[in-house]
CSV table of C-alpha atoms in Angstrom, one decimal:
chain,number,residue,atom,x,y,z
A,1,MET,CA,-7.9,6.0,-2.3
A,2,ARG,CA,-7.9,2.6,-4.0
A,3,ASN,CA,-7.0,2.8,-7.7
A,4,LYS,CA,-10.5,1.7,-8.9
A,5,GLY,CA,-9.7,2.1,-12.5
A,6,ILE,CA,-7.3,-0.8,-12.9
A,7,THR,CA,-9.1,-3.7,-11.2
A,8,ALA,CA,-11.4,-6.2,-12.8
A,9,LEU,CA,-13.4,-6.1,-9.5
A,10,LEU,CA,-15.0,-2.9,-10.5
A,11,CYS,CA,-17.4,-4.6,-12.8
A,12,ALA,CA,-17.9,-7.7,-10.7
A,13,GLY,CA,-21.4,-6.6,-9.7
A,14,LEU,CA,-22.3,-6.4,-13.4
A,15,VAL,CA,-20.7,-9.4,-15.0
A,16,SER,CA,-21.2,-11.9,-12.1
A,17,GLY,CA,-24.3,-13.1,-10.3
A,18,THR,CA,-25.2,-15.9,-12.7
A,19,ALA,CA,-28.2,-16.8,-10.6
A,20,ILE,CA,-30.0,-13.8,-12.1
A,21,LEU,CA,-29.1,-14.4,-15.7
A,22,ALA,CA,-31.9,-14.9,-18.2
A,23,GLY,CA,-31.8,-17.4,-21.0
A,24,ALA,CA,-31.4,-16.5,-24.7
A,25,VAL,CA,-34.4,-15.6,-26.8
A,26,PRO,CA,-35.7,-18.8,-28.7
A,27,ALA,CA,-35.0,-19.1,-32.4
A,28,SER,CA,-37.7,-18.1,-34.8
A,29,ALA,CA,-40.4,-20.7,-35.4
A,30,ALA,CA,-39.6,-20.5,-39.1
A,31,GLY,CA,-36.4,-22.4,-38.5
A,32,PRO,CA,-32.7,-21.7,-38.0
A,33,ALA,CA,-31.9,-20.8,-41.6
A,34,ALA,CA,-34.8,-18.4,-41.9
A,35,SER,CA,-34.0,-16.9,-38.5
A,36,ALA,CA,-30.3,-16.4,-39.5
A,37,LYS,CA,-31.3,-14.8,-42.8
A,38,ALA,CA,-33.7,-12.4,-41.1
A,39,GLY,CA,-31.0,-11.6,-38.5
A,40,ALA,CA,-28.4,-10.8,-41.2
A,41,SER,CA,-30.9,-8.5,-43.0
A,42,ALA,CA,-31.7,-6.7,-39.7
A,43,ALA,CA,-28.0,-6.3,-39.0
A,44,GLU,CA,-27.4,-4.7,-42.4
A,45,ASP,CA,-30.3,-2.3,-41.8
A,46,VAL,CA,-29.0,-1.3,-38.3
A,47,ARG,CA,-25.5,-0.6,-39.7
A,48,GLU,CA,-27.0,1.6,-42.4
A,49,ARG,CA,-29.0,3.5,-39.8
A,50,LEU,CA,-25.9,3.9,-37.6
A,51,GLU,CA,-23.9,5.3,-40.5
A,52,ARG,CA,-26.6,7.8,-41.2
A,53,ILE,CA,-26.3,9.4,-37.7
A,54,PRO,CA,-24.3,12.6,-38.0
A,55,GLY,CA,-21.0,12.2,-36.3
A,56,MET,CA,-21.3,8.4,-35.8
A,57,THR,CA,-18.7,6.1,-37.4
A,58,VAL,CA,-18.9,2.3,-37.5
A,59,VAL,CA,-15.3,1.2,-36.8
A,60,SER,CA,-16.0,-2.5,-37.0
A,61,VAL,CA,-18.7,-5.1,-36.6
A,62,VAL,CA,-18.2,-8.7,-35.4
A,63,ASP,CA,-20.5,-11.5,-34.3
A,64,ARG,CA,-21.0,-11.9,-30.6
A,65,GLU,CA,-23.1,-14.9,-29.5
A,66,GLY,CA,-25.1,-14.7,-32.7
A,67,TYR,CA,-25.7,-11.0,-32.7
A,68,PRO,CA,-23.8,-8.0,-34.3
A,69,TYR,CA,-21.4,-6.2,-32.0
A,70,TYR,CA,-20.6,-2.8,-33.4
A,71,THR,CA,-17.6,-0.7,-32.3
A,72,LEU,CA,-18.4,2.9,-32.8
A,73,THR,CA,-17.1,6.4,-32.4
A,74,TYR,CA,-19.2,9.5,-32.0
A,75,ALA,CA,-18.2,13.2,-32.4
A,76,GLN,CA,-18.9,15.1,-29.1
A,77,PRO,CA,-18.4,18.7,-28.2
A,78,VAL,CA,-15.4,19.3,-26.0
A,79,ASP,CA,-17.5,21.7,-24.1
A,80,HIS,CA,-21.3,21.2,-24.3
A,81,ARG,CA,-21.8,24.8,-23.0
A,82,ASP,CA,-19.8,26.2,-25.9
A,83,PRO,CA,-19.8,23.8,-28.9
A,84,ARG,CA,-17.6,26.2,-30.9
A,85,ARG,CA,-14.6,25.0,-28.8
A,86,GLY,CA,-14.2,21.9,-31.0
A,87,THR,CA,-15.0,18.2,-30.9
A,88,PHE,CA,-13.5,14.9,-29.9
A,89,THR,CA,-14.4,11.3,-30.7
A,90,GLN,CA,-15.9,9.2,-27.9
A,91,ARG,CA,-15.7,5.4,-28.1
A,92,LEU,CA,-18.8,3.2,-27.6
A,93,THR,CA,-20.1,-0.2,-28.6
A,94,LEU,CA,-23.6,-1.5,-29.5
A,95,TRP,CA,-24.5,-5.2,-29.1
A,96,HIS,CA,-27.7,-5.3,-31.0
A,97,LYS,CA,-30.4,-8.0,-30.8
A,98,SER,CA,-33.6,-6.4,-31.8
A,99,THR,CA,-35.0,-2.9,-32.1
A,100,ASP,CA,-38.0,-3.8,-29.9
A,101,ARG,CA,-35.9,-5.3,-27.1
A,102,PRO,CA,-34.9,-3.3,-24.0
A,103,THR,CA,-31.5,-1.6,-24.1
A,104,VAL,CA,-29.0,-1.5,-21.3
A,105,PHE,CA,-26.9,1.7,-21.3
A,106,TYR,CA,-23.7,0.5,-19.6
A,107,THR,CA,-21.3,3.2,-18.3
A,108,GLY,CA,-18.0,1.8,-17.0
A,109,GLY,CA,-16.9,5.2,-15.7
A,110,TYR,CA,-13.4,4.7,-17.0
A,111,THR,CA,-12.2,3.1,-20.3
A,112,LEU,CA,-14.6,1.3,-22.7
A,113,PRO,CA,-16.2,-1.7,-21.0
A,114,THR,CA,-15.9,-4.9,-23.0
A,115,GLY,CA,-18.0,-7.3,-20.8
A,116,ILE,CA,-21.7,-8.0,-21.0
A,117,ALA,CA,-23.6,-6.7,-18.0
A,118,SER,CA,-25.6,-9.1,-15.9
A,119,LEU,CA,-28.5,-6.7,-16.3
A,120,THR,CA,-28.3,-7.2,-20.1
A,121,ARG,CA,-28.5,-11.0,-19.5
A,122,LEU,CA,-31.3,-10.7,-17.1
A,123,ILE,CA,-33.7,-8.9,-19.5
A,124,ASP,CA,-32.1,-10.2,-22.7
A,125,ALA,CA,-31.4,-6.7,-23.9
A,126,ASN,CA,-29.3,-4.8,-26.4
A,127,GLN,CA,-26.3,-3.2,-24.8
A,128,ILE,CA,-24.6,0.1,-25.4
A,129,SER,CA,-21.3,0.5,-23.6
A,130,VAL,CA,-19.6,3.9,-23.3
A,131,GLU,CA,-16.0,5.1,-22.6
A,132,HIS,CA,-15.9,8.1,-20.2
A,133,ARG,CA,-14.6,11.3,-21.7
A,134,TYR,CA,-10.9,12.0,-21.2
A,135,PHE,CA,-10.1,8.3,-20.6
A,136,ALA,CA,-8.0,6.3,-23.1
A,137,ASP,CA,-9.0,7.1,-26.7
A,138,SER,CA,-12.0,9.3,-25.7
A,139,ARG,CA,-9.8,12.4,-25.1
A,140,PRO,CA,-9.6,15.6,-27.2
A,141,ALA,CA,-6.4,16.0,-29.2
A,142,GLY,CA,-4.0,18.9,-28.7
A,143,PRO,CA,-4.3,21.5,-25.9
A,144,ALA,CA,-8.0,20.7,-25.3
A,145,GLY,CA,-6.9,17.3,-24.1
A,146,ASP,CA,-4.9,18.9,-21.3
A,147,ASP,CA,-7.7,21.2,-20.2
A,148,TRP,CA,-9.1,19.1,-17.3
A,149,SER,CA,-11.7,21.7,-16.4
A,150,ARG,CA,-14.0,20.1,-19.0
A,151,MET,CA,-13.8,16.7,-17.5
A,152,THR,CA,-16.8,17.0,-15.2
A,153,ILE,CA,-19.8,14.9,-14.3
A,154,GLN,CA,-22.1,17.4,-16.1
A,155,GLN,CA,-20.1,17.2,-19.3
A,156,GLU,CA,-20.1,13.4,-19.3
A,157,ALA,CA,-23.8,13.3,-18.6
A,158,SER,CA,-24.3,15.6,-21.7
A,159,ASP,CA,-22.1,13.2,-23.8
A,160,GLU,CA,-24.4,10.3,-22.8
A,161,HIS,CA,-27.5,12.3,-23.4
A,162,ARG,CA,-26.4,12.9,-27.0
A,163,ILE,CA,-25.6,9.2,-27.5
A,164,THR,CA,-29.0,8.3,-26.0
A,165,GLN,CA,-30.8,10.7,-28.3
A,166,ALA,CA,-29.0,9.4,-31.4
A,167,LEU,CA,-29.4,5.7,-30.7
A,168,ARG,CA,-33.0,5.8,-29.4
A,169,ARG,CA,-33.9,6.3,-33.1
A,170,ILE,CA,-32.8,2.7,-33.6
A,171,GLU,CA,-33.5,1.0,-30.2
A,172,LYS,CA,-37.2,1.5,-29.5
A,173,GLY,CA,-37.6,-0.5,-26.3
A,174,LYS,CA,-37.2,0.5,-22.7
A,175,TRP,CA,-33.8,1.9,-21.7
A,176,LEU,CA,-32.1,1.0,-18.4
A,177,GLY,CA,-28.8,2.6,-17.3
A,178,THR,CA,-26.3,0.6,-15.2
A,179,GLY,CA,-22.7,0.6,-14.1
A,180,GLY,CA,-20.5,-0.6,-11.2
A,181,SER,CA,-18.6,1.6,-8.8
A,182,LYS,CA,-17.7,4.8,-10.6
A,183,GLY,CA,-19.8,3.5,-13.5
A,184,GLY,CA,-22.7,3.3,-11.1
A,185,MET,CA,-22.1,6.9,-10.1
A,186,THR,CA,-21.9,7.9,-13.8
A,187,ALA,CA,-25.2,6.2,-14.5
A,188,THR,CA,-26.7,8.1,-11.6
A,189,PHE,CA,-25.3,11.4,-12.8
A,190,HIS,CA,-26.8,10.8,-16.3
A,191,GLU,CA,-30.2,10.2,-14.7
A,192,ARG,CA,-30.0,13.3,-12.5
A,193,PHE,CA,-29.1,15.7,-15.4
A,194,TYR,CA,-31.3,14.1,-18.1
A,195,PRO,CA,-34.1,12.2,-16.2
A,196,GLN,CA,-36.1,11.8,-19.5
A,197,ASP,CA,-33.4,9.7,-21.2
A,198,LEU,CA,-33.6,6.5,-19.3
A,199,ASP,CA,-36.6,4.5,-18.0
A,200,ALA,CA,-34.7,3.3,-15.0
A,201,VAL,CA,-31.2,3.0,-13.4
A,202,VAL,CA,-29.6,0.1,-11.6
A,203,ALA,CA,-26.3,1.2,-10.0
A,204,PHE,CA,-23.9,-1.3,-8.3
A,205,VAL,CA,-21.7,-0.2,-5.4
A,206,ALA,CA,-21.9,3.4,-6.3
A,207,PRO,CA,-20.1,5.7,-3.7
A,208,ASN,CA,-21.9,8.9,-2.7
A,209,ASP,CA,-19.4,11.3,-1.0
A,210,ALA,CA,-21.9,14.1,-0.8
A,211,HIS,CA,-20.2,15.7,2.2
A,212,ASN,CA,-16.5,15.3,1.5
A,213,ARG,CA,-15.4,17.0,4.8
A,214,ASP,CA,-17.4,14.5,6.9
A,215,ASP,CA,-15.7,11.1,6.8
A,216,SER,CA,-17.3,9.8,10.0
A,217,THR,CA,-19.2,7.2,8.0
A,218,TYR,CA,-16.0,5.7,6.7
A,219,GLU,CA,-14.4,5.8,10.1
A,220,ARG,CA,-17.4,4.0,11.6
A,221,PHE,CA,-17.2,1.4,8.8
A,222,PHE,CA,-13.6,0.5,9.7
A,223,ARG,CA,-14.5,0.3,13.4
A,224,THR,CA,-17.3,-2.2,12.8
A,225,VAL,CA,-16.6,-4.2,9.6
A,226,GLY,CA,-15.9,-7.9,10.1
A,227,THR,CA,-14.8,-9.1,13.5
A,228,GLU,CA,-12.8,-7.3,16.2
A,229,GLU,CA,-10.1,-9.9,15.9
A,230,CYS,CA,-9.7,-9.4,12.1
A,231,ARG,CA,-9.8,-5.6,12.5
A,232,ASP,CA,-7.1,-5.7,15.1
A,233,ALA,CA,-4.9,-8.0,13.1
A,234,LEU,CA,-5.2,-5.9,10.0
A,235,ASN,CA,-4.4,-2.7,11.9
A,236,ALA,CA,-1.4,-4.4,13.5
A,237,VAL,CA,0.0,-5.5,10.0
A,238,GLN,CA,-0.5,-2.0,8.7
A,239,ARG,CA,1.3,-0.5,11.6
A,240,GLU,CA,4.1,-3.0,11.5
A,241,MET,CA,4.7,-2.2,7.9
A,242,LEU,CA,5.5,1.4,8.9
A,243,VAL,CA,7.4,0.4,12.1
A,244,ARG,CA,9.7,-1.7,9.9
A,245,ARG,CA,9.9,0.9,7.2
A,246,GLU,CA,13.8,1.1,7.2
A,247,ARG,CA,14.0,-2.7,6.6
A,248,LEU,CA,11.0,-3.0,4.2
A,249,LEU,CA,11.6,0.1,2.1
A,250,PRO,CA,14.6,-1.5,0.3
A,251,LYS,CA,12.4,-4.4,-0.7
A,252,PHE,CA,9.8,-2.0,-2.1
A,253,GLU,CA,12.6,-0.1,-4.0
A,254,ALA,CA,13.9,-3.4,-5.4
A,255,ASP,CA,10.5,-4.3,-6.6
A,256,ALA,CA,10.1,-0.9,-8.2
A,257,VAL,CA,13.4,-1.3,-10.1
A,258,LYS,CA,12.3,-4.8,-11.2
A,259,ASN,CA,8.9,-3.7,-12.3
A,260,GLY,CA,10.0,-0.4,-13.9
A,261,ASP,CA,8.0,1.7,-11.5
A,262,THR,CA,8.8,5.4,-11.0
A,263,PHE,CA,7.3,8.0,-8.8
A,264,GLU,CA,8.9,11.3,-9.7
A,265,GLU,CA,5.9,12.8,-11.5
A,266,THR,CA,3.3,11.9,-8.9
A,267,LEU,CA,4.2,10.9,-5.4
A,268,GLY,CA,7.7,12.1,-5.7
A,269,THR,CA,9.8,9.7,-3.6
A,270,THR,CA,9.8,6.0,-2.9
A,271,ASP,CA,9.3,6.8,0.8
A,272,ARG,CA,6.0,8.6,0.0
A,273,ALA,CA,4.9,5.9,-2.4
A,274,TYR,CA,5.6,3.2,0.2
A,275,GLU,CA,3.6,5.0,2.9
A,276,PHE,CA,0.7,5.6,0.5
A,277,ALA,CA,0.6,1.9,-0.4
A,278,VAL,CA,0.6,1.0,3.3
A,279,LEU,CA,-2.2,3.5,4.1
A,280,ASP,CA,-4.4,1.8,1.4
A,281,GLN,CA,-3.8,-1.7,2.7
A,282,VAL,CA,-6.8,-2.2,5.0
A,283,TRP,CA,-9.2,-0.5,2.6
A,284,ASN,CA,-8.1,-2.7,-0.2
A,285,PHE,CA,-8.4,-5.9,2.0
A,286,TRP,CA,-12.1,-5.2,2.6
A,287,GLN,CA,-12.7,-4.1,-1.0
A,288,SER,CA,-11.4,-7.3,-2.5
A,289,ASP,CA,-11.3,-10.0,0.3
A,290,THR,CA,-13.9,-11.5,2.6
A,291,VAL,CA,-14.2,-12.4,6.3
A,292,GLU,CA,-13.0,-15.8,5.3
A,293,ASN,CA,-9.6,-14.3,4.3
A,294,CYS,CA,-9.1,-13.0,7.9
A,295,ALA,CA,-7.7,-16.4,8.7
A,296,THR,CA,-4.7,-15.6,6.5
A,297,VAL,CA,-3.7,-12.4,8.3
A,298,PRO,CA,-0.3,-13.0,10.0
A,299,ASP,CA,0.6,-12.2,13.6
A,300,ALA,CA,2.3,-8.9,12.7
A,301,LYS,CA,4.8,-8.8,15.6
A,302,ALA,CA,5.7,-12.5,15.3
A,303,VAL,CA,6.4,-12.9,11.6
A,304,GLY,CA,9.6,-12.0,9.8
A,305,ASP,CA,10.1,-9.2,7.3
A,306,ASP,CA,9.8,-11.4,4.3
A,307,GLU,CA,6.5,-13.0,5.4
A,308,LEU,CA,5.0,-9.7,6.4
A,309,TYR,CA,5.9,-8.0,3.2
A,310,GLU,CA,4.9,-10.8,0.9
A,311,TRP,CA,1.5,-11.3,2.6
A,312,SER,CA,0.9,-7.5,2.3
A,313,LYS,CA,1.6,-7.6,-1.4
A,314,GLN,CA,-1.0,-10.2,-1.9
A,315,HIS,CA,-3.6,-8.5,0.3
A,316,GLY,CA,-4.0,-4.8,-0.3
A,317,PHE,CA,-0.6,-3.3,-0.6
A,318,SER,CA,-1.3,-1.3,-3.8
A,319,VAL,CA,1.6,0.5,-5.6
A,320,TYR,CA,0.8,3.9,-7.2
A,321,GLN,CA,3.4,4.7,-9.9
A,322,ASP,CA,3.8,7.3,-12.6
A,323,GLU,CA,3.2,4.7,-15.3
A,324,THR,CA,-0.5,4.1,-14.4
A,325,LEU,CA,-1.4,7.5,-12.9
A,326,GLY,CA,-0.9,9.9,-15.8
A,327,THR,CA,-3.2,11.1,-18.5
A,328,ASN,CA,-3.3,7.6,-20.2
A,329,GLY,CA,-3.9,5.7,-17.0
A,330,SER,CA,-6.1,6.2,-14.0
A,331,GLY,CA,-5.1,9.8,-13.6
A,332,PRO,CA,-8.5,11.1,-15.0
A,333,TYR,CA,-10.3,9.3,-12.1
A,334,TYR,CA,-8.1,11.0,-9.5
A,335,ARG,CA,-8.6,14.3,-11.2
A,336,GLN,CA,-12.4,13.8,-10.8
A,337,ALA,CA,-12.0,12.7,-7.2
A,338,ALA,CA,-9.9,15.8,-6.4
A,339,THR,CA,-12.3,18.2,-8.0
A,340,GLN,CA,-15.9,16.7,-7.7
A,341,LEU,CA,-16.3,13.1,-6.6
A,342,GLY,CA,-14.5,13.5,-3.2
A,343,TRP,CA,-12.4,11.0,-1.2
A,344,ALA,CA,-12.1,9.4,2.2
A,345,ASP,CA,-9.6,11.4,4.3
A,346,LEU,CA,-9.1,8.8,7.0
A,347,LYS,CA,-7.5,9.7,10.3
A,348,PHE,CA,-5.4,6.5,10.8
A,349,LYS,CA,-5.1,7.2,14.6
A,350,HIS,CA,-3.2,3.9,15.1
A,351,LEU,CA,-0.5,5.1,12.7
A,352,LYS,CA,-0.1,8.6,13.9
A,353,ASP,CA,3.4,8.2,15.5
A,354,VAL,CA,4.9,6.2,12.6
A,355,ARG,CA,3.8,8.3,9.6
A,356,HIS,CA,6.3,10.5,7.7
A,357,HIS,CA,3.8,12.3,5.5
A,358,PRO,CA,0.6,13.2,7.4
A,359,ASP,CA,-1.2,15.0,4.5
A,360,ILE,CA,-0.5,12.5,1.8
A,361,TYR,CA,-3.8,10.6,1.7
A,362,GLN,CA,-5.7,12.6,-0.9
A,363,PRO,CA,-6.0,12.3,-4.7
A,364,ASN,CA,-3.8,15.3,-5.7
A,365,SER,CA,-0.9,13.4,-4.1
A,366,VAL,CA,-1.0,10.8,-6.9
A,367,LEU,CA,-1.5,13.2,-9.8
A,368,PRO,CA,1.0,14.9,-12.0
A,369,ALA,CA,1.1,18.6,-11.2
A,370,ALA,CA,-0.7,19.6,-14.4
A,371,MET,CA,-3.7,17.4,-13.5
A,372,ARG,CA,-4.2,18.6,-9.9
A,373,GLY,CA,-7.3,20.6,-9.0
A,374,SER,CA,-9.4,22.2,-6.2
A,375,TYR,CA,-12.5,20.5,-4.8
A,376,ASN,CA,-16.0,21.8,-5.2
A,377,ASN,CA,-18.8,20.1,-3.4
A,378,ALA,CA,-21.7,21.6,-5.3
A,379,ALA,CA,-22.3,18.9,-7.9
A,380,MET,CA,-22.2,15.9,-5.6
A,381,ALA,CA,-24.5,17.7,-3.0
A,382,ASP,CA,-26.9,18.5,-5.8
A,383,VAL,CA,-27.0,14.9,-7.1
A,384,ASP,CA,-27.5,13.6,-3.6
A,385,ARG,CA,-30.5,15.9,-2.9
A,386,TRP,CA,-32.0,15.1,-6.3
A,387,VAL,CA,-31.7,11.3,-5.9
A,388,THR,CA,-33.2,11.4,-2.4
A,389,THR,CA,-36.1,13.7,-3.3
A,390,ARG,CA,-36.9,13.4,-7.0
A,391,GLY,CA,-35.3,10.4,-8.5
A,392,GLU,CA,-37.7,7.8,-10.0
A,393,ARG,CA,-37.2,4.1,-10.8
A,394,MET,CA,-33.7,3.9,-9.3
A,395,MET,CA,-32.1,0.9,-7.7
A,396,PHE,CA,-28.8,0.8,-5.7
A,397,ILE,CA,-27.0,-2.4,-4.8
A,398,TYR,CA,-24.3,-2.3,-2.1
A,399,GLY,CA,-21.9,-4.7,-0.3
A,400,GLU,CA,-22.1,-4.8,3.5
A,401,ASN,CA,-18.3,-5.2,3.9
A,402,ASP,CA,-17.3,-2.9,1.0
A,403,PRO,CA,-15.7,0.3,2.1
A,404,TRP,CA,-16.9,2.0,-1.1
A,405,SER,CA,-20.4,1.2,0.0
A,406,ALA,CA,-20.0,3.0,3.4
A,407,GLU,CA,-21.4,6.2,1.9
A,408,LYS,CA,-24.5,5.3,0.0
A,409,PHE,CA,-27.1,7.0,-2.1
A,410,THR,CA,-30.5,7.1,-0.4
A,411,PRO,CA,-33.2,6.6,-3.1
A,412,SER,CA,-36.5,8.5,-3.0
A,413,ARG,CA,-39.9,6.9,-2.4
A,414,HIS,CA,-40.7,7.2,-6.1
A,415,ASP,CA,-40.5,3.5,-7.1
A,416,SER,CA,-36.9,3.4,-6.0
A,417,TYR,CA,-34.9,0.9,-3.9
A,418,ARG,CA,-31.7,0.1,-2.1
A,419,PHE,CA,-30.4,-3.4,-1.3
A,420,VAL,CA,-27.3,-4.3,0.8
A,421,VAL,CA,-25.7,-7.7,0.1
A,422,PRO,CA,-24.8,-9.4,3.4
A,423,GLY,CA,-21.0,-10.0,3.8
A,424,ALA,CA,-20.3,-8.8,0.2
A,425,ASN,CA,-17.3,-6.8,-0.9
A,426,HIS,CA,-17.0,-4.5,-4.0
A,427,GLY,CA,-18.3,-7.3,-6.1
A,428,ALA,CA,-21.8,-7.2,-4.7
A,429,SER,CA,-24.5,-8.3,-7.2
A,430,ILE,CA,-28.2,-9.0,-7.3
A,431,GLY,CA,-27.4,-12.7,-7.6
A,432,LYS,CA,-25.8,-12.6,-4.1
A,433,LEU,CA,-28.9,-11.1,-2.3
A,434,PRO,CA,-31.0,-13.2,0.0
A,435,ALA,CA,-33.7,-15.0,-2.0
A,436,GLU,CA,-36.6,-12.7,-1.1
A,437,GLN,CA,-34.8,-9.5,-1.9
A,438,GLN,CA,-33.3,-11.1,-5.0
A,439,GLU,CA,-36.8,-11.9,-6.2
A,440,GLN,CA,-38.0,-8.4,-5.4
A,441,ALA,CA,-35.1,-6.8,-7.3
A,442,ILE,CA,-35.5,-9.0,-10.3
A,443,SER,CA,-39.2,-8.5,-10.6
A,444,THR,CA,-38.8,-4.8,-10.3
A,445,ILE,CA,-36.2,-4.6,-13.0
A,446,LYS,CA,-38.3,-6.7,-15.4
A,447,ARG,CA,-41.3,-4.5,-14.7
A,448,TRP,CA,-39.2,-1.4,-15.5
A,449,ALA,CA,-37.9,-3.1,-18.7
A,450,GLY,CA,-41.4,-4.2,-19.8
A,451,VAL,CA,-40.4,-7.9,-20.0
A,452,LYS,CA,-41.9,-11.0,-18.5
């Protein structure tokens, strides 16, 4: 249940991996002055063409590494099935280099991504970054913004389809979709529903919970990840945090007062919030830490309350509070998890006798009442089947020690691939693959992009 929306680690697979980054395009043989003049002229032309697209607004343009970086908004139907229900403005950016360069379509899956994807560096591409509907400023105004039934993977795929259609009039090269974590899922959904839009997709650490009721893959992951000694030590810390609940809960409550955290609208009580944070601890350790960090895990029964609590806060004890879980925070993600994306409902057998709230570990628990929903498996099952049987030119990168990588997409045999980075967490990247696999992945991406 890790709050994926508020960690920089989400995009680590996209903005790290410097070993795969390509160099910049050489300056024009005509000289720097002529090249700069030509670039300025091209930028003016692109801005004019953007402003001519119906529904597109150029909010601003700045220089980024010598190329224009446009901040844009685009009018989208609230409901693509019934455009009469009104529109909202979706935020996006365009980093433009040349109309004949490849274009990377970067879906963060949450708010508007601001980084440059490693895929963009690798193929020296233009980059379009998109904010997911119903996140931050890309949310309908008025009552439509509170109708969460229109925040679906199909509706977002349709948003991206319209953006692709609009901007392909300008960017004429190959288009590759990419994203990390939920962004990788979003790129995959786009490809499934509109397979003609993109020439290829490279998705990093994209979970695939196609069978939400079956969490045996996640359970097996936590029985086998790392070393037995590390697993036992982490489980002991997690259990001791609940065994000492009466002594540690006041520390948690004092931190909540200090930080201005409240829980009334979501988890309800500090006791529920504390237990939820403890349940997430081991998951978060493997998401963010590595086997090397196992050496820091304390002897749970031997250390004092302060040491146990402080170590936990630094290694996976993640607090879910009203301030970051509502409509303006990560709440939209949990709404999607509760209704379509699914979640890992772990059994926590080693904690059974020390839990107070046995049914708490699910996304509706951390949502305000108005945002809660019922789960429907149809969309994820459909995407899973399509990727496995019909997807073309798709690449999935996973981390061996990343819990989000436990349930993976299985690519088809149609020029599609899956790589698992040994020992990697949720920051898995192509640059961390073994040399032979890294070379294969890079050469495949460059072939898809039509670059040398």
